[in-house]
mmCIF file of C-alpha atoms in Angstrom:
data_model
loop_
_atom_site.group_PDB
_atom_site.id
_atom_site.type_symbol
_atom_site.label_atom_id
_atom_site.label_comp_id
_atom_site.label_asym_id
_atom_site.label_seq_id
_atom_site.Cartn_x
_atom_site.Cartn_y
_atom_site.Cartn_z
ATOM 1 C CA MET Z 637 80.406 80.071 49.433
ATOM 2 C CA THR Z 638 81.797 83.405 50.784
ATOM 3 C CA ASP Z 639 83.130 84.745 54.094
ATOM 4 C CA GLU Z 640 79.899 86.752 54.459
ATOM 5 C CA THR Z 641 77.965 83.476 54.555
ATOM 6 C CA ILE Z 642 80.267 81.559 56.910
ATOM 7 C CA ALA Z 643 80.957 84.334 59.460
ATOM 8 C CA PRO Z 644 77.360 84.626 60.760
ATOM 9 C CA THR Z 645 77.125 80.819 60.891
ATOM 10 C CA ILE Z 646 80.307 80.612 63.013
ATOM 11 C CA ILE Z 647 78.977 83.198 65.470
ATOM 12 C CA SER Z 648 75.493 81.677 65.692
ATOM 13 C CA THR Z 649 76.971 78.176 66.177
ATOM 14 C CA ILE Z 650 79.114 79.347 69.127
ATOM 15 C CA ILE Z 651 76.125 81.144 70.681
ATOM 16 C CA GLY Z 652 74.069 77.965 70.283
ATOM 17 C CA SER Z 653 76.731 75.843 72.045
ATOM 18 C CA PRO Z 654 76.281 74.718 75.696
ATOM 19 C CA SER Z 655 78.471 77.557 77.021
ATOM 20 C CA GLY Z 656 77.202 80.131 74.515
ATOM 21 C CA LYS Z 657 80.662 81.707 74.532
ATOM 22 C CA SER Z 658 83.249 79.254 73.177
ATOM 23 C CA MET Z 659 83.830 75.971 71.307
ATOM 24 C CA PRO Z 660 86.752 73.726 70.400
ATOM 25 C CA VAL Z 661 87.825 74.740 66.896
ATOM 26 C CA LYS Z 662 87.423 71.248 65.408
ATOM 27 C CA GLU Z 663 83.910 70.839 66.769
ATOM 28 C CA LEU Z 664 83.030 74.325 65.558
ATOM 29 C CA ARG Z 665 84.370 73.653 62.057
ATOM 30 C CA LYS Z 666 82.453 70.387 61.752
ATOM 31 C CA ALA Z 667 79.198 71.971 62.972
ATOM 32 C CA VAL Z 668 79.539 74.986 60.658
ATOM 33 C CA LEU Z 669 80.388 72.977 57.542
ATOM 34 C CA LEU Z 670 77.544 70.538 58.185
ATOM 35 C CA SER Z 671 75.049 73.362 58.666
ATOM 36 C CA LEU Z 672 76.160 74.842 55.346
ATOM 37 C CA GLN Z 673 75.914 71.390 53.710
ATOM 38 C CA LEU Z 674 79.628 71.295 52.922
ATOM 39 C CA ASP Z 675 81.944 68.284 53.019
ATOM 40 C CA THR Z 676 83.690 68.252 56.403
ATOM 41 C CA ASP Z 677 86.707 66.431 54.921
ATOM 42 C CA ASP Z 678 87.083 68.722 51.913
ATOM 43 C CA LYS Z 679 90.363 70.679 52.109
ATOM 44 C CA SER Z 680 88.994 73.751 50.314
ATOM 45 C CA SER Z 681 86.087 73.946 52.791
ATOM 46 C CA LYS Z 682 88.510 73.670 55.710
ATOM 47 C CA LYS Z 683 90.687 76.436 54.236
ATOM 48 C CA LEU Z 684 87.652 78.666 53.742
ATOM 49 C CA PHE Z 685 86.616 78.100 57.371
ATOM 50 C CA LYS Z 686 90.160 78.855 58.589
ATOM 51 C CA LYS Z 687 90.294 82.031 56.496
ATOM 52 C CA CYS Z 688 86.968 83.182 57.924
ATOM 53 C CA VAL Z 689 88.065 82.535 61.540
ATOM 54 C CA GLN Z 690 91.232 84.557 60.886
ATOM 55 C CA ALA Z 691 89.115 87.396 59.469
ATOM 56 C CA LEU Z 692 86.881 87.335 62.554
ATOM 57 C CA GLU Z 693 90.010 87.399 64.742
ATOM 58 C CA ALA Z 694 91.253 90.448 62.855
ATOM 59 C CA ASP Z 695 87.905 92.157 63.465
ATOM 60 C CA GLY Z 696 88.131 91.343 67.168
ATOM 61 C CA ARG Z 697 84.945 89.267 67.150
ATOM 62 C CA VAL Z 698 86.588 85.933 68.083
ATOM 63 C CA LYS Z 699 89.855 84.738 69.591
ATOM 64 C CA LEU Z 700 91.526 81.367 68.929
ATOM 65 C CA GLY Z 701 93.586 80.286 71.930
ATOM 66 C CA ALA Z 702 96.606 78.018 72.063
ATOM 67 C CA ASP Z 703 94.377 75.358 73.622
ATOM 68 C CA GLY Z 704 92.316 75.204 70.409
ATOM 69 C CA ILE Z 705 89.259 76.986 71.853
ATOM 70 C CA VAL Z 706 87.490 79.652 69.787
ATOM 71 C CA LYS Z 707 86.051 82.301 72.119
ATOM 72 C CA LEU Z 708 83.428 84.857 71.114
ATOM 73 C CA SER Z 709 84.144 88.460 72.183
ATOM 74 C CA LYS Z 710 81.687 90.427 74.327
ATOM 75 C CA SER Z 711 81.034 92.880 71.488
ATOM 76 C CA ALA Z 712 80.144 90.032 69.105
ATOM 77 C CA ARG Z 713 77.760 88.514 71.693
ATOM 78 C CA LYS Z 714 76.070 91.888 72.229
ATOM 79 C CA GLU Z 715 75.756 92.423 68.488
ATOM 80 C CA ALA Z 716 74.182 88.991 68.036
ATOM 81 C CA ALA Z 717 71.791 89.633 70.943
ATOM 82 C CA LYS Z 718 70.675 92.951 69.405
ATOM 83 C CA GLY Z 719 70.073 91.250 66.067
ATOM 84 C CA SER Z 720 68.017 88.573 67.768
ATOM 85 C CA LYS Z 721 65.893 91.202 69.562
ATOM 86 C CA LYS Z 722 65.262 93.148 66.343
ATOM 87 C CA LYS Z 723 64.214 89.967 64.551
ATOM 88 C CA GLY Z 724 61.909 89.094 67.424
ATOM 89 C CA LYS Z 725 60.254 92.523 67.296
ATOM 90 C CA LYS Z 726 59.743 92.271 63.540
ATOM 91 C CA ASP Z 727 58.175 88.831 63.911
ATOM 92 C CA LYS Z 728 55.870 90.149 66.638
ATOM 93 C CA LYS Z 729 54.786 93.074 64.442
ATOM 94 C CA LYS Z 730 54.031 90.731 61.559
ATOM 95 C CA LYS Z 731 52.000 88.447 63.827
ATOM 96 C CA ARG Z 732 50.157 91.456 65.301
ATOM 97 C CA LYS Z 733 49.306 92.839 61.866
ATOM 98 C CA LYS Z 734 48.101 89.438 60.694
ATOM 99 C CA SER Z 735 46.053 89.016 63.859
ATOM 100 C CA ASP Z 736 44.508 92.479 63.476
ATOM 101 C CA ALA Z 737 43.705 91.776 59.832
ATOM 102 C CA ASP Z 738 42.108 88.447 60.676
ATOM 103 C CA GLU Z 739 40.117 90.051 63.476
ATOM 104 C CA SER Z 740 38.991 92.860 61.195
ATOM 105 C CA ASN Z 741 37.854 90.387 58.537
ATOM 106 C CA ALA Z 742 36.019 88.391 61.174
ATOM 107 C CA TYR Z 743 34.192 91.516 62.343
ATOM 108 C CA ASP Z 744 33.334 92.463 58.761
ATOM 109 C CA ASP Z 745 31.880 89.010 58.125
ATOM 110 C CA SER Z 746 30.008 89.130 61.411
ATOM 111 C CA ASP Z 747 28.601 92.598 60.633
ATOM 112 C CA LYS Z 748 27.441 91.475 57.218
ATOM 113 C CA LYS Z 749 25.699 88.417 58.647
ATOM 114 C CA SER Z 750 24.234 90.489 61.476
ATOM 115 C CA GLY Z 751 22.997 93.113 59.019
ATOM 116 C CA LYS Z 752 21.268 90.497 56.915
ATOM 117 C CA LYS Z 753 19.700 88.979 60.039
ATOM 118 C CA GLN Z 754 18.490 92.368 61.302
ATOM 119 C CA LYS Z 755 16.965 93.214 57.923
ATOM 120 C CA SER Z 756 15.155 89.880 57.907
ATOM 121 C CA GLU Z 757 13.864 90.373 61.473
ATOM 122 C CA HIS Z 758 12.850 93.963 60.759
ATOM 123 C CA ALA Z 759 10.898 92.855 57.734
ATOM 124 C CA GLN Z 760 9.202 90.143 59.776
ATOM 125 C CA ASN Z 761 8.355 92.616 62.550
ATOM 126 C CA ASN Z 762 6.800 94.999 60.007
ATOM 127 C CA VAL Z 763 4.676 92.161 58.716
ATOM 128 C CA ASN Z 764 3.559 91.336 62.274
ATOM 129 C CA GLY Z 765 3.017 95.016 63.073
ATOM 130 C CA ASP Z 766 5.573 95.030 65.929
ATOM 131 C CA ASP Z 767 7.782 98.191 65.930
ATOM 132 C CA ASP Z 768 9.199 97.825 69.465
ATOM 133 C CA ASN Z 769 12.877 96.863 69.023
ATOM 134 C CA ASP Z 770 14.310 98.136 72.336
ATOM 135 C CA ASP Z 771 14.981 94.638 73.696
ATOM 136 C CA ASP Z 772 17.129 93.733 70.656
ATOM 137 C CA GLU Z 773 19.648 96.584 71.115
ATOM 138 C CA PRO Z 774 23.096 95.558 72.423
ATOM 139 C CA PRO Z 775 24.225 97.063 75.777
ATOM 140 C CA MET Z 776 25.868 100.473 75.281
ATOM 141 C CA GLU Z 777 29.227 101.490 76.771
ATOM 142 C CA GLY Z 778 28.667 102.657 80.333
ATOM 143 C CA ASP Z 779 25.736 100.368 81.055
ATOM 144 C CA ALA Z 780 25.814 99.016 84.626
ATOM 145 C CA ASP Z 781 25.668 95.343 83.588
ATOM 146 C CA ASN Z 782 28.603 95.731 81.177
ATOM 147 C CA ASP Z 783 30.842 97.404 83.776
ATOM 148 C CA ASP Z 784 30.091 94.729 86.389
ATOM 149 C CA TYR Z 785 31.213 92.016 83.939
ATOM 150 C CA GLY Z 786 34.607 93.697 83.494
ATOM 151 C CA ASP Z 787 35.112 93.947 87.253
ATOM 152 C CA ASP Z 788 34.215 90.270 87.701
ATOM 153 C CA VAL Z 789 36.832 89.204 85.134
ATOM 154 C CA GLU Z 790 39.580 91.273 86.803
ATOM 155 C CA GLU Z 791 38.671 89.864 90.232
ATOM 156 C CA ASP Z 792 38.713 86.279 88.891
ATOM 157 C CA GLU Z 793 42.141 86.792 87.256
ATOM 158 C CA ALA Z 794 43.569 88.266 90.463
ATOM 159 C CA ALA Z 795 42.170 85.347 92.465
ATOM 160 C CA ASP Z 796 43.732 82.836 90.034
ATOM 161 C CA GLN Z 797 47.160 84.510 90.315
ATOM 162 C CA ASP Z 798 46.984 84.593 94.123
ATOM 163 C CA GLY Z 799 45.948 80.944 94.152
ATOM 164 C CA ALA Z 800 48.860 79.906 91.891
ATOM 165 C CA ALA Z 801 51.372 81.765 94.066
ATOM 166 C CA THR Z 802 49.902 80.232 97.226
ATOM 167 C CA ASN Z 803 50.066 76.704 95.741
ATOM 168 C CA LYS Z 804 53.722 77.181 94.771
ATOM 169 C CA ASP Z 805 54.614 78.369 98.285
ATOM 170 C CA ASP Z 806 52.682 75.456 99.801
ATOM 171 C CA ASN Z 807 54.573 72.957 97.589
ATOM 172 C CA ASN Z 808 57.962 74.379 98.592
ATOM 173 C CA ALA Z 809 56.998 74.345 102.256
ATOM 174 C CA GLU Z 810 55.869 70.735 101.938
ATOM 175 C CA GLU Z 811 59.176 69.677 100.300
ATOM 176 C CA ASP Z 812 61.211 71.433 103.030
ATOM 177 C CA ASP Z 813 59.110 69.996 105.873
ATOM 178 C CA PRO Z 814 61.402 67.761 108.019
ATOM 179 C CA ALA Z 815 58.468 65.392 108.514
ATOM 180 C CA ASN Z 816 58.592 64.532 104.787
ATOM 181 C CA LYS Z 817 62.378 64.085 104.582
ATOM 182 C CA ASN Z 818 62.425 60.273 104.809
ATOM 183 C CA LYS Z 819 58.901 59.647 103.542
ATOM 184 C CA SER Z 820 58.385 56.513 101.424
ATOM 185 C CA VAL Z 821 57.967 57.564 97.795
ATOM 186 C CA LYS Z 822 57.900 55.947 94.359
ATOM 187 C CA GLY Z 823 61.389 54.740 93.443
ATOM 188 C CA ASN Z 824 62.555 55.104 97.055
ATOM 189 C CA PRO Z 825 60.292 53.007 99.334
ATOM 190 C CA THR Z 826 62.728 53.088 102.266
ATOM 191 C CA GLY Z 827 63.070 56.892 102.174
ATOM 192 C CA VAL Z 828 66.898 56.981 101.915
ATOM 193 C CA THR Z 829 68.411 60.448 101.328
ATOM 194 C CA ARG Z 830 72.131 59.521 101.277
ATOM 195 C CA LEU Z 831 73.622 58.595 97.888
ATOM 196 C CA PHE Z 832 76.905 57.217 96.572
ATOM 197 C CA LEU Z 833 78.222 58.677 93.302
ATOM 198 C CA GLY Z 834 81.046 57.160 91.253
ATOM 199 C CA ASN Z 835 83.010 57.817 88.054
ATOM 200 C CA LEU Z 836 82.935 61.550 88.758
ATOM 201 C CA PRO Z 837 85.144 63.827 86.619
ATOM 202 C CA PHE Z 838 88.173 65.235 88.430
ATOM 203 C CA ALA Z 839 87.040 68.783 87.601
ATOM 204 C CA VAL Z 840 83.704 68.382 89.419
ATOM 205 C CA ASP Z 841 82.902 70.821 92.218
ATOM 206 C CA GLU Z 842 80.017 71.428 94.599
ATOM 207 C CA SER Z 843 78.216 73.820 92.258
ATOM 208 C CA SER Z 844 78.381 71.656 89.125
ATOM 209 C CA LEU Z 845 77.380 68.513 91.060
ATOM 210 C CA ASN Z 846 74.444 70.258 92.729
ATOM 211 C CA ASP Z 847 73.194 71.504 89.334
ATOM 212 C CA PHE Z 848 73.510 67.992 87.931
ATOM 213 C CA LEU Z 849 71.408 66.589 90.800
ATOM 214 C CA GLY Z 850 68.615 69.110 90.304
ATOM 215 C CA GLY Z 851 69.758 71.731 92.815
ATOM 216 C CA TYR Z 852 68.600 69.831 95.946
ATOM 217 C CA MET Z 853 71.914 68.529 97.306
ATOM 218 C CA THR Z 854 72.482 69.673 100.892
ATOM 219 C CA HIS Z 855 75.860 68.032 101.716
ATOM 220 C CA VAL Z 856 78.737 66.397 99.834
ATOM 221 C CA LYS Z 857 81.736 64.379 101.010
ATOM 222 C CA TRP Z 858 84.478 63.910 98.402
ATOM 223 C CA ILE Z 859 86.245 60.552 98.751
ATOM 224 C CA THR Z 860 89.993 61.142 98.627
ATOM 225 C CA ASP Z 861 93.235 59.539 99.730
ATOM 226 C CA LYS Z 862 93.800 60.394 103.400
ATOM 227 C CA GLU Z 863 97.510 61.019 102.951
ATOM 228 C CA THR Z 864 97.905 62.587 99.511
ATOM 229 C CA GLY Z 865 94.456 64.142 99.104
ATOM 230 C CA ARG Z 866 94.168 62.530 95.676
ATOM 231 C CA PHE Z 867 90.522 62.443 94.562
ATOM 232 C CA TYR Z 868 89.179 58.957 93.808
ATOM 233 C CA GLY Z 869 86.353 60.175 91.554
ATOM 234 C CA SER Z 870 83.562 59.314 93.997
ATOM 235 C CA ALA Z 871 81.512 60.979 96.719
ATOM 236 C CA PHE Z 872 78.666 60.630 99.215
ATOM 237 C CA VAL Z 873 75.899 63.231 99.029
ATOM 238 C CA GLU Z 874 72.825 64.078 101.080
ATOM 239 C CA MET Z 875 69.635 65.151 99.294
ATOM 240 C CA ARG Z 876 66.909 67.438 100.642
ATOM 241 C CA ASN Z 877 64.370 64.619 100.933
ATOM 242 C CA SER Z 878 63.583 61.092 99.737
ATOM 243 C CA LYS Z 879 61.756 62.343 96.652
ATOM 244 C CA ASP Z 880 64.792 64.356 95.495
ATOM 245 C CA ALA Z 881 67.020 61.339 96.197
ATOM 246 C CA ALA Z 882 64.822 59.134 93.999
ATOM 247 C CA GLY Z 883 65.018 61.736 91.220
ATOM 248 C CA ALA Z 884 68.813 61.785 91.471
ATOM 249 C CA VAL Z 885 69.130 57.965 91.347
ATOM 250 C CA ALA Z 886 66.939 58.001 88.223
ATOM 251 C CA LYS Z 887 69.732 59.959 86.518
ATOM 252 C CA ALA Z 888 72.234 57.097 86.928
ATOM 253 C CA GLY Z 889 74.204 56.692 83.694
ATOM 254 C CA THR Z 890 73.652 60.307 82.645
ATOM 255 C CA GLU Z 891 76.869 62.068 81.633
ATOM 256 C CA LEU Z 892 78.478 64.871 83.641
ATOM 257 C CA MET Z 893 81.401 66.537 81.862
ATOM 258 C CA GLY Z 894 81.504 63.638 79.427
ATOM 259 C CA ARG Z 895 81.453 60.833 82.011
ATOM 260 C CA PRO Z 896 78.481 58.520 82.785
ATOM 261 C CA ILE Z 897 77.828 58.854 86.512
ATOM 262 C CA LYS Z 898 77.111 55.918 88.840
ATOM 263 C CA ILE Z 899 74.415 56.747 91.425
ATOM 264 C CA ASN Z 900 73.104 54.411 94.153
ATOM 265 C CA PHE Z 901 71.243 54.704 97.434
ATOM 266 C CA ALA Z 902 73.713 54.437 100.322
ATOM 267 C CA GLU Z 903 72.023 54.378 103.721
ATOM 268 C CA ALA Z 904 74.328 55.588 106.487
ATOM 269 C CA ARG Z 905 75.768 52.869 108.740
ATOM 270 C CA SER Z 906 75.088 52.752 112.454
ATOM 271 C CA GLY Z 907 77.513 55.082 114.219
ATOM 272 C CA ASP Z 908 78.223 57.252 111.127
ATOM 273 C CA ILE Z 909 77.903 61.000 111.648
ATOM 274 C CA TRP Z 910 75.641 61.824 108.729
ATOM 275 C CA PRO Z 911 74.854 64.321 107.400
ATOM 276 C CA PRO Z 912 78.134 66.040 108.333
ATOM 277 C CA LYS Z 913 78.211 69.387 110.139
ATOM 278 C CA GLN Z 914 79.827 71.126 107.158
ATOM 279 C CA ARG Z 915 78.126 71.367 103.775
ATOM 280 C CA VAL Z 916 81.271 70.268 101.885
ATOM 281 C CA ILE Z 917 83.960 67.997 103.338
ATOM 282 C CA THR Z 918 86.765 65.843 101.962
ATOM 283 C CA GLY Z 919 88.666 62.842 103.245
ATOM 284 C CA GLY Z 920 92.050 64.241 102.168
ATOM 285 C CA LYS Z 921 94.318 67.020 103.386
ATOM 286 C CA GLN Z 922 94.608 68.897 100.117
ATOM 287 C CA ALA Z 923 91.857 68.283 97.586
ATOM 288 C CA GLY Z 924 88.682 70.326 97.554
ATOM 289 C CA GLY Z 925 89.794 72.881 100.137
ATOM 290 C CA GLY Z 926 91.815 70.817 102.634
ATOM 291 C CA GLY Z 927 88.958 69.220 104.544
ATOM 292 C CA GLY Z 928 86.973 72.460 104.837
ATOM 293 C CA GLY Z 929 83.932 73.809 103.086
ATOM 294 C CA GLY Z 930 85.572 75.573 100.155
ATOM 295 C CA GLY Z 931 83.494 73.794 97.569
ATOM 296 C CA GLY Z 932 86.388 73.812 95.097
ATOM 297 C CA GLN Z 933 87.252 71.213 92.479
ATOM 298 C CA ALA Z 934 87.090 67.774 94.060
ATOM 299 C CA GLY Z 935 90.324 66.581 92.507
ATOM 300 C CA GLY Z 936 92.114 69.859 93.117
ATOM 301 C CA TYR Z 937 94.345 71.818 90.760
ATOM 302 C CA GLY Z 938 98.071 71.815 90.031
ATOM 303 C CA THR Z 939 100.661 69.508 91.588
ATOM 304 C CA LYS Z 940 99.134 69.505 95.111
ATOM 305 C CA ALA Z 941 96.281 67.251 94.037
ATOM 306 C CA MET Z 942 98.621 64.712 92.417
ATOM 307 C CA SER Z 943 100.223 61.597 93.851
ATOM 308 C CA GLU Z 944 103.804 61.550 95.147
ATOM 309 C CA LYS Z 945 106.299 62.367 92.423
ATOM 310 C CA PRO Z 946 108.796 59.590 91.612
ATOM 311 C CA GLU Z 947 112.437 60.678 91.763
ATOM 312 C CA GLY Z 948 113.707 61.979 88.414
ATOM 313 C CA CYS Z 949 110.229 61.662 86.860
ATOM 314 C CA THR Z 950 109.971 62.698 83.189
ATOM 315 C CA LYS Z 951 106.578 61.161 82.306
ATOM 316 C CA LEU Z 952 103.001 62.200 83.029
ATOM 317 C CA PHE Z 953 99.675 60.451 82.772
ATOM 318 C CA ILE Z 954 97.029 62.629 81.047
ATOM 319 C CA GLY Z 955 93.284 61.925 81.246
ATOM 320 C CA ASN Z 956 89.782 63.346 80.665
ATOM 321 C CA LEU Z 957 90.921 64.309 77.169
ATOM 322 C CA SER Z 958 88.753 65.503 74.309
ATOM 323 C CA TYR Z 959 88.322 62.960 71.524
ATOM 324 C CA ASP Z 960 89.568 65.656 69.113
ATOM 325 C CA ILE Z 961 92.998 65.717 70.763
ATOM 326 C CA ASP Z 962 96.067 65.115 68.604
ATOM 327 C CA ASP Z 963 99.858 65.386 68.878
ATOM 328 C CA ASP Z 964 99.880 68.988 67.691
ATOM 329 C CA ALA Z 965 97.263 70.182 70.218
ATOM 330 C CA ILE Z 966 98.918 68.479 73.213
ATOM 331 C CA THR Z 967 102.353 69.797 72.200
ATOM 332 C CA LYS Z 968 101.045 73.384 72.020
ATOM 333 C CA PHE Z 969 99.233 72.947 75.332
ATOM 334 C CA PHE Z 970 102.414 72.074 77.253
ATOM 335 C CA ALA Z 971 104.386 74.671 75.306
ATOM 336 C CA ASN Z 972 102.357 77.302 77.204
ATOM 337 C CA VAL Z 973 104.556 76.608 80.244
ATOM 338 C CA ASP Z 974 107.760 75.977 78.251
ATOM 339 C CA ALA Z 975 107.496 72.209 78.728
ATOM 340 C CA GLU Z 976 108.812 70.630 75.524
ATOM 341 C CA LEU Z 977 107.550 67.129 74.764
ATOM 342 C CA LYS Z 978 109.803 64.261 73.783
ATOM 343 C CA ALA Z 979 107.087 61.691 73.037
ATOM 344 C CA VAL Z 980 103.299 61.162 73.172
ATOM 345 C CA ARG Z 981 101.411 57.865 73.516
ATOM 346 C CA TRP Z 982 97.614 57.570 73.252
ATOM 347 C CA LEU Z 983 95.692 54.605 74.708
ATOM 348 C CA HIS Z 984 93.010 52.769 72.705
ATOM 349 C CA HIS Z 985 90.559 49.963 73.479
ATOM 350 C CA LYS Z 986 91.954 46.610 72.329
ATOM 351 C CA ASP Z 987 88.704 45.322 70.852
ATOM 352 C CA SER Z 988 87.242 48.374 69.125
ATOM 353 C CA GLY Z 989 90.352 50.501 68.651
ATOM 354 C CA ASP Z 990 88.460 53.507 70.036
ATOM 355 C CA PHE Z 991 90.412 56.192 71.862
ATOM 356 C CA LYS Z 992 90.110 55.888 75.666
ATOM 357 C CA GLY Z 993 90.493 59.622 76.289
ATOM 358 C CA VAL Z 994 93.800 59.103 78.124
ATOM 359 C CA GLY Z 995 97.500 58.847 77.315
ATOM 360 C CA PHE Z 996 101.091 59.457 78.419
ATOM 361 C CA VAL Z 997 103.538 62.242 77.631
ATOM 362 C CA GLU Z 998 107.298 62.206 78.103
ATOM 363 C CA PHE Z 999 109.547 65.261 78.544
ATOM 364 C CA TRP Z 1000 113.253 65.778 77.888
ATOM 365 C CA ASN Z 1001 114.034 66.381 81.579
ATOM 366 C CA THR Z 1002 112.418 66.394 85.033
ATOM 367 C CA GLU Z 1003 112.288 70.220 85.149
ATOM 368 C CA ALA Z 1004 110.074 70.310 82.041
ATOM 369 C CA CYS Z 1005 107.948 67.534 83.534
ATOM 370 C CA GLU Z 1006 107.363 69.600 86.674
ATOM 371 C CA LYS Z 1007 106.300 72.592 84.576
ATOM 372 C CA GLY Z 1008 103.863 70.399 82.651
ATOM 373 C CA ALA Z 1009 102.349 69.079 85.887
ATOM 374 C CA THR Z 1010 101.273 72.598 86.878
ATOM 375 C CA LEU Z 1011 98.630 72.420 84.123
ATOM 376 C CA ASN Z 1012 96.648 69.790 86.035
ATOM 377 C CA GLY Z 1013 92.961 70.847 85.951
ATOM 378 C CA LYS Z 1014 93.412 73.396 83.152
ATOM 379 C CA ASN Z 1015 91.088 73.360 80.142
ATOM 380 C CA LEU Z 1016 92.234 71.699 76.930
ATOM 381 C CA LEU Z 1017 89.777 71.646 74.021
ATOM 382 C CA GLY Z 1018 86.932 72.470 76.382
ATOM 383 C CA ARG Z 1019 87.713 69.836 79.039
ATOM 384 C CA PRO Z 1020 89.726 70.076 82.282
ATOM 385 C CA ILE Z 1021 92.754 67.834 81.833
ATOM 386 C CA ARG Z 1022 93.670 65.337 84.563
ATOM 387 C CA ILE Z 1023 97.443 64.973 85.074
ATOM 388 C CA ASP Z 1024 99.457 62.710 87.375
ATOM 389 C CA TRP Z 1025 103.029 61.483 87.734
ATOM 390 C CA THR Z 1026 103.965 58.103 86.298
ATOM 391 C CA ASP Z 1027 107.125 55.996 85.966
#
């Protein structure tokens, strides 16, 4: 196996990832080695992969960050896109040639059969003494009947297109009609449009949540601590209509940013002002834009979104971690802000021994701990890390 073989596989694997631009290096290595049918635990294969990534870095096609993320450069993405277009054009030409050849053969066969049939009919007509063959001639180009047929086809196609566009507009108008907002539908007989969502990732924002719910969310209220603004990982949302609400509830248990989301109908209580006047609101003073409509990350970024810092604190809780995290990666991550670690402790499930995706880090002094806390919400191995103070 050579660098020439692995390099294109690395680039194509990154392009095929969810972001299309970057991947955690460990995930990338595993995917590349598996696609090349190599042993993912073999040291020589790992070294070959590392050598190839370094070569791509030297060429400026990828960049490996301190957070362990391999990012594809713009030039490499453009180059890959051009290659994909060229391949697509070649495939189209091949298909066109094959289609033309098949069509030509079909015509040849048809002509041969037609010729034989005409000879047979001509011979029969000669026997019967009938030489008038005008009715058997096909219509010539320019004949009135032939031209009318072409016009009819064009008119039918135009009518079909207009009809499809009209139906689409009618469907959208029907969905947006206030009269249908609380209509009883399958999966939502009471027509509720307000939902409760739980176990949300701390990096969630209005845009990512709306995409997750199908793009029909009209309002969101992040549930946060009234004093500290700390996000509780839950929210109330309003959907466009009862049908969209039923579709959202059907997604209960589906993962968003690696977390299975809880979704239930939550009819507003008597006296509640719902939906709210603003599209995005929060119960806290700091998270998600300070009670306004900023639509930012629900849990907030940096130290403002964290709980009150204990005096002389030197430890941090870290959550929403990638399952590829290790001591080396977390040490390098905090080293980006000159926060040297003293100790790391990962949490595992007692029964299975599986990693919980959370842990604790300890620093040598409170100043380093404060520096580390500023990384709350930053990406580590492709996931926004959740950080909070702890004793």
